[in-house]
Amino acid sequence: MQKTFSIIKPDAVASGKAGKILSLLEDNGFRIVALRMTKLSTSQAEGFYAVHAERPFYRSLVTFMTEGPVVLMALEREDAVKKLREVMGATNPANAAEGTVRKLYAESIERNAIHGSDAPETAAQELAYFFTTVELNQL
Ligand code: ATP
Ligand code: MG
């Protein structure tokens, strides 16, 4: 079993798709280990996406990620990191496969409904960024 980290982004929460996305994740074998709705502060979003700080879209991405509530999730299944990336679909919804979260619910390459960790190492870092050890291990 492996854990990964995911965020239902502000566009998908605002358009009322959070429940459908959680359901799709469960249907794909993910167990919800920890779950929290919150609104990210600017510094939380900047820190989370620090790897993209030099990209031209960074300020816009931080503004988007702080515009409204998000759902933070710790998810568990076999091969969770890779499987979540598959269920999410390509970053740009125009390139996302049929049936993926981004094909179904993303508005654009920026407003793309869901985040998922891209490797086991980043999953561990991102889980620890938002959840306590107790939250990740109690249930
Ligand atoms: P995420 O890290 O959110 O799971 P990803 O790994 O598919 O997405 P990254 O390349 O890490 O994609 O980009 C992080 C986020 O930055 C994207 O999900 C999207 O919201 C935004 N983004 C990426 N590329 C662009 C772009 N060219 N223009 C605008 N926003 C972008
Ligand atoms: Mg990424």
PDB file of C-alpha atoms and ligand atoms in Angstrom:
ATOM      1  CA  MET A   1       0.000   0.000   0.000  1.00  0.00           C
ATOM      2  CA  GLN A   2       1.169   3.506  -0.839  1.00  0.00           C
ATOM      3  CA  LYS A   3      -0.127   6.951   0.123  1.00  0.00           C
ATOM      4  CA  THR A   4      -0.339   9.977  -2.120  1.00  0.00           C
ATOM      5  CA  PHE A   5      -1.514  13.557  -1.750  1.00  0.00           C
ATOM      6  CA  SER A   6      -4.248  15.262  -3.740  1.00  0.00           C
ATOM      7  CA  ILE A   7      -6.114  18.576  -3.834  1.00  0.00           C
ATOM      8  CA  ILE A   8      -9.535  19.243  -5.340  1.00  0.00           C
ATOM      9  CA  LYS A   9      -8.747  22.707  -6.684  1.00  0.00           C
ATOM     10  CA  PRO A  10     -10.914  25.851  -6.235  1.00  0.00           C
ATOM     11  CA  ASP A  11     -12.515  25.625  -9.707  1.00  0.00           C
ATOM     12  CA  ALA A  12     -13.913  22.138  -9.038  1.00  0.00           C
ATOM     13  CA  VAL A  13     -15.090  22.935  -5.497  1.00  0.00           C
ATOM     14  CA  ALA A  14     -16.823  26.112  -6.746  1.00  0.00           C
ATOM     15  CA  SER A  15     -18.573  24.271  -9.582  1.00  0.00           C
ATOM     16  CA  GLY A  16     -19.910  21.652  -7.155  1.00  0.00           C
ATOM     17  CA  LYS A  17     -17.803  18.718  -8.393  1.00  0.00           C
ATOM     18  CA  ALA A  18     -15.981  17.826  -5.146  1.00  0.00           C
ATOM     19  CA  GLY A  19     -18.360  14.978  -4.335  1.00  0.00           C
ATOM     20  CA  LYS A  20     -18.219  13.543  -7.854  1.00  0.00           C
ATOM     21  CA  ILE A  21     -14.401  13.665  -7.813  1.00  0.00           C
ATOM     22  CA  LEU A  22     -14.233  11.920  -4.407  1.00  0.00           C
ATOM     23  CA  SER A  23     -16.616   9.290  -5.743  1.00  0.00           C
ATOM     24  CA  LEU A  24     -14.501   8.759  -8.879  1.00  0.00           C
ATOM     25  CA  LEU A  25     -11.376   8.349  -6.729  1.00  0.00           C
ATOM     26  CA  GLU A  26     -13.113   5.786  -4.498  1.00  0.00           C
ATOM     27  CA  ASP A  27     -14.417   3.953  -7.578  1.00  0.00           C
ATOM     28  CA  ASN A  28     -10.772   3.719  -8.715  1.00  0.00           C
ATOM     29  CA  GLY A  29      -9.713   1.950  -5.551  1.00  0.00           C
ATOM     30  CA  PHE A  30      -8.452   4.843  -3.445  1.00  0.00           C
ATOM     31  CA  ARG A  31      -9.182   4.861   0.268  1.00  0.00           C
ATOM     32  CA  ILE A  32      -9.598   8.316   1.811  1.00  0.00           C
ATOM     33  CA  VAL A  33      -7.126   8.369   4.714  1.00  0.00           C
ATOM     34  CA  ALA A  34      -7.400  12.060   5.660  1.00  0.00           C
ATOM     35  CA  LEU A  35      -9.605  14.855   4.322  1.00  0.00           C
ATOM     36  CA  ARG A  36      -9.899  18.581   5.046  1.00  0.00           C
ATOM     37  CA  MET A  37     -11.649  21.506   3.374  1.00  0.00           C
ATOM     38  CA  THR A  38      -9.750  24.774   3.740  1.00  0.00           C
ATOM     39  CA  LYS A  39      -8.838  27.981   1.934  1.00  0.00           C
ATOM     40  CA  LEU A  40      -5.101  28.192   1.237  1.00  0.00           C
ATOM     41  CA  SER A  41      -3.232  31.319   2.316  1.00  0.00           C
ATOM     42  CA  THR A  42      -0.957  32.992  -0.224  1.00  0.00           C
ATOM     43  CA  SER A  43       2.115  31.761   1.641  1.00  0.00           C
ATOM     44  CA  GLN A  44       0.773  28.184   1.785  1.00  0.00           C
ATOM     45  CA  ALA A  45       0.128  28.178  -1.981  1.00  0.00           C
ATOM     46  CA  GLU A  46       3.510  29.810  -2.719  1.00  0.00           C
ATOM     47  CA  GLY A  47       5.297  27.205  -0.601  1.00  0.00           C
ATOM     48  CA  PHE A  48       3.362  24.320  -2.080  1.00  0.00           C
ATOM     49  CA  TYR A  49       4.157  25.335  -5.670  1.00  0.00           C
ATOM     50  CA  ALA A  50       7.665  26.711  -4.909  1.00  0.00           C
ATOM     51  CA  VAL A  51       9.100  24.315  -7.535  1.00  0.00           C
ATOM     52  CA  HIS A  52       7.298  26.460 -10.155  1.00  0.00           C
ATOM     53  CA  ALA A  53       8.440  29.847  -8.741  1.00  0.00           C
ATOM     54  CA  GLU A  54      10.383  30.749 -11.898  1.00  0.00           C
ATOM     55  CA  ARG A  55       7.601  29.762 -14.305  1.00  0.00           C
ATOM     56  CA  PRO A  56       5.641  32.546 -16.037  1.00  0.00           C
ATOM     57  CA  PHE A  57       2.349  31.148 -14.700  1.00  0.00           C
ATOM     58  CA  TYR A  58       3.422  31.067 -11.016  1.00  0.00           C
ATOM     59  CA  ARG A  59       1.691  34.258  -9.749  1.00  0.00           C
ATOM     60  CA  SER A  60      -1.492  33.392 -11.620  1.00  0.00           C
ATOM     61  CA  LEU A  61      -1.367  29.822 -10.240  1.00  0.00           C
ATOM     62  CA  VAL A  62      -1.003  31.110  -6.655  1.00  0.00           C
ATOM     63  CA  THR A  63      -3.918  33.532  -7.163  1.00  0.00           C
ATOM     64  CA  PHE A  64      -6.065  30.718  -8.560  1.00  0.00           C
ATOM     65  CA  MET A  65      -5.204  28.280  -5.763  1.00  0.00           C
ATOM     66  CA  THR A  66      -6.190  30.869  -3.119  1.00  0.00           C
ATOM     67  CA  GLU A  67      -9.420  32.132  -4.741  1.00  0.00           C
ATOM     68  CA  GLY A  68     -11.717  29.777  -2.840  1.00  0.00           C
ATOM     69  CA  PRO A  69     -11.963  26.597  -0.795  1.00  0.00           C
ATOM     70  CA  VAL A  70     -10.025  23.467  -1.699  1.00  0.00           C
ATOM     71  CA  VAL A  71     -10.257  19.868  -0.462  1.00  0.00           C
ATOM     72  CA  LEU A  72      -6.982  18.370   0.778  1.00  0.00           C
ATOM     73  CA  MET A  73      -6.739  14.579   0.688  1.00  0.00           C
ATOM     74  CA  ALA A  74      -4.425  11.779   1.744  1.00  0.00           C
ATOM     75  CA  LEU A  75      -5.257   8.792  -0.464  1.00  0.00           C
ATOM     76  CA  GLU A  76      -4.119   5.192  -0.239  1.00  0.00           C
ATOM     77  CA  ARG A  77      -4.045   2.261  -2.644  1.00  0.00           C
ATOM     78  CA  GLU A  78      -1.539  -0.008  -4.355  1.00  0.00           C
ATOM     79  CA  ASP A  79       0.750   2.078  -6.612  1.00  0.00           C
ATOM     80  CA  ALA A  80      -1.182   5.182  -5.473  1.00  0.00           C
ATOM     81  CA  VAL A  81       1.107   7.876  -6.908  1.00  0.00           C
ATOM     82  CA  LYS A  82       1.096   6.505 -10.456  1.00  0.00           C
ATOM     83  CA  LYS A  83      -2.565   5.454 -10.395  1.00  0.00           C
ATOM     84  CA  LEU A  84      -3.718   8.870  -9.207  1.00  0.00           C
ATOM     85  CA  ARG A  85      -1.822  10.567 -12.037  1.00  0.00           C
ATOM     86  CA  GLU A  86      -3.609   8.232 -14.465  1.00  0.00           C
ATOM     87  CA  VAL A  87      -7.058   8.975 -13.004  1.00  0.00           C
ATOM     88  CA  MET A  88      -6.307  12.737 -13.054  1.00  0.00           C
ATOM     89  CA  GLY A  89      -5.433  12.896 -16.754  1.00  0.00           C
ATOM     90  CA  ALA A  90      -3.024  15.237 -18.530  1.00  0.00           C
ATOM     91  CA  THR A  91      -2.302  18.717 -17.100  1.00  0.00           C
ATOM     92  CA  ASN A  92      -4.003  20.313 -20.107  1.00  0.00           C
ATOM     93  CA  PRO A  93      -7.581  18.977 -20.260  1.00  0.00           C
ATOM     94  CA  ALA A  94      -7.402  19.217 -24.047  1.00  0.00           C
ATOM     95  CA  ASN A  95      -4.926  16.318 -23.882  1.00  0.00           C
ATOM     96  CA  ALA A  96      -6.627  14.355 -21.077  1.00  0.00           C
ATOM     97  CA  ALA A  97      -7.961  10.856 -21.756  1.00  0.00           C
ATOM     98  CA  GLU A  98     -11.683  10.058 -21.676  1.00  0.00           C
ATOM     99  CA  GLY A  99     -13.072   9.425 -18.209  1.00  0.00           C
ATOM    100  CA  THR A 100     -10.247  11.195 -16.331  1.00  0.00           C
ATOM    101  CA  VAL A 101     -10.970  13.883 -13.732  1.00  0.00           C
ATOM    102  CA  ARG A 102      -9.473  16.604 -15.900  1.00  0.00           C
ATOM    103  CA  LYS A 103     -11.298  15.503 -19.044  1.00  0.00           C
ATOM    104  CA  LEU A 104     -14.567  15.510 -17.115  1.00  0.00           C
ATOM    105  CA  TYR A 105     -14.163  18.615 -14.931  1.00  0.00           C
ATOM    106  CA  ALA A 106     -11.158  20.829 -15.820  1.00  0.00           C
ATOM    107  CA  GLU A 107     -11.774  24.235 -17.395  1.00  0.00           C
ATOM    108  CA  SER A 108      -8.257  24.974 -18.714  1.00  0.00           C
ATOM    109  CA  ILE A 109      -4.562  24.103 -18.320  1.00  0.00           C
ATOM    110  CA  GLU A 110      -4.492  26.308 -15.185  1.00  0.00           C
ATOM    111  CA  ARG A 111      -7.989  25.667 -13.800  1.00  0.00           C
ATOM    112  CA  ASN A 112      -7.597  21.912 -14.008  1.00  0.00           C
ATOM    113  CA  ALA A 113      -9.684  20.595 -11.085  1.00  0.00           C
ATOM    114  CA  ILE A 114      -7.177  18.386  -9.269  1.00  0.00           C
ATOM    115  CA  HIS A 115      -3.607  18.118  -8.033  1.00  0.00           C
ATOM    116  CA  GLY A 116      -1.752  14.862  -7.466  1.00  0.00           C
ATOM    117  CA  SER A 117       1.804  14.254  -6.270  1.00  0.00           C
ATOM    118  CA  ASP A 118       4.145  13.349  -9.138  1.00  0.00           C
ATOM    119  CA  ALA A 119       6.495  10.898  -7.319  1.00  0.00           C
ATOM    120  CA  PRO A 120       6.671   8.981  -4.014  1.00  0.00           C
ATOM    121  CA  GLU A 121       9.203  11.499  -2.620  1.00  0.00           C
ATOM    122  CA  THR A 122       7.003  14.506  -3.409  1.00  0.00           C
ATOM    123  CA  ALA A 123       3.973  12.635  -2.044  1.00  0.00           C
ATOM    124  CA  ALA A 124       5.734  12.255   1.313  1.00  0.00           C
ATOM    125  CA  GLN A 125       6.715  15.951   1.350  1.00  0.00           C
ATOM    126  CA  GLU A 126       3.260  17.163   0.319  1.00  0.00           C
ATOM    127  CA  LEU A 127       1.436  14.914   2.823  1.00  0.00           C
ATOM    128  CA  ALA A 128       3.663  16.295   5.591  1.00  0.00           C
ATOM    129  CA  TYR A 129       3.079  19.878   4.368  1.00  0.00           C
ATOM    130  CA  PHE A 130      -0.658  19.650   5.079  1.00  0.00           C
ATOM    131  CA  PHE A 131      -1.301  16.749   7.474  1.00  0.00           C
ATOM    132  CA  THR A 132       0.120  15.716  10.833  1.00  0.00           C
ATOM    133  CA  THR A 133       1.633  12.290  11.413  1.00  0.00           C
ATOM    134  CA  VAL A 134      -1.343  11.487  13.653  1.00  0.00           C
ATOM    135  CA  GLU A 135      -3.851  12.408  10.915  1.00  0.00           C
ATOM    136  CA  LEU A 136      -1.987  10.232   8.404  1.00  0.00           C
ATOM    137  CA  ASN A 137      -1.772   7.183  10.635  1.00  0.00           C
ATOM    138  CA  GLN A 138      -4.763   7.121  12.975  1.00  0.00           C
ATOM    139  CA  LEU A 139      -7.425   5.572  10.709  1.00  0.00           C
TER     140      LEU A 139
HETATM  141  P1  ATP B   1      -0.321  19.469 -10.327  1.00  0.00           P
HETATM  142  O1  ATP B   1       1.113  19.692  -9.843  1.00  0.00           O
HETATM  143  O2  ATP B   1      -1.255  20.585  -9.927  1.00  0.00           O
HETATM  144  O3  ATP B   1      -0.818  18.112  -9.947  1.00  0.00           O
HETATM  145  P2  ATP B   1       0.678  18.784 -12.934  1.00  0.00           P
HETATM  146  O4  ATP B   1       1.719  18.011 -12.186  1.00  0.00           O
HETATM  147  O5  ATP B   1      -0.142  18.055 -13.936  1.00  0.00           O
HETATM  148  O6  ATP B   1      -0.326  19.467 -11.928  1.00  0.00           O
HETATM  149  P3  ATP B   1       2.584  20.939 -13.197  1.00  0.00           P
HETATM  150  O7  ATP B   1       3.457  21.073 -14.370  1.00  0.00           O
HETATM  151  O8  ATP B   1       3.147  20.469 -11.905  1.00  0.00           O
HETATM  152  O9  ATP B   1       1.321  20.030 -13.635  1.00  0.00           O
HETATM  153  O10 ATP B   1       1.884  22.357 -12.999  1.00  0.00           O
HETATM  154  C1  ATP B   1       1.268  22.694 -11.762  1.00  0.00           C
HETATM  155  C2  ATP B   1      -0.009  23.440 -12.049  1.00  0.00           C
HETATM  156  O11 ATP B   1       0.305  24.706 -12.621  1.00  0.00           O
HETATM  157  C3  ATP B   1      -0.935  22.784 -13.090  1.00  0.00           C
HETATM  158  O12 ATP B   1      -1.733  21.760 -12.559  1.00  0.00           O
HETATM  159  C4  ATP B   1      -1.756  23.963 -13.538  1.00  0.00           C
HETATM  160  O13 ATP B   1      -2.767  24.306 -12.565  1.00  0.00           O
HETATM  161  C5  ATP B   1      -0.702  25.060 -13.572  1.00  0.00           C
HETATM  162  N1  ATP B   1      -0.065  25.154 -14.894  1.00  0.00           N
HETATM  163  C6  ATP B   1       0.824  24.282 -15.441  1.00  0.00           C
HETATM  164  N2  ATP B   1       1.221  24.669 -16.646  1.00  0.00           N
HETATM  165  C7  ATP B   1       0.561  25.838 -16.894  1.00  0.00           C
HETATM  166  C8  ATP B   1       0.521  26.748 -17.988  1.00  0.00           C
HETATM  167  N3  ATP B   1       1.268  26.557 -19.087  1.00  0.00           N
HETATM  168  N4  ATP B   1      -0.294  27.823 -17.881  1.00  0.00           N
HETATM  169  C9  ATP B   1      -1.029  28.048 -16.771  1.00  0.00           C
HETATM  170  N5  ATP B   1      -1.035  27.233 -15.704  1.00  0.00           N
HETATM  171  C10 ATP B   1      -0.267  26.141 -15.759  1.00  0.00           C
HETATM  172 MG    MG B   2       2.844  18.854 -10.607  1.00  0.00          MG
END
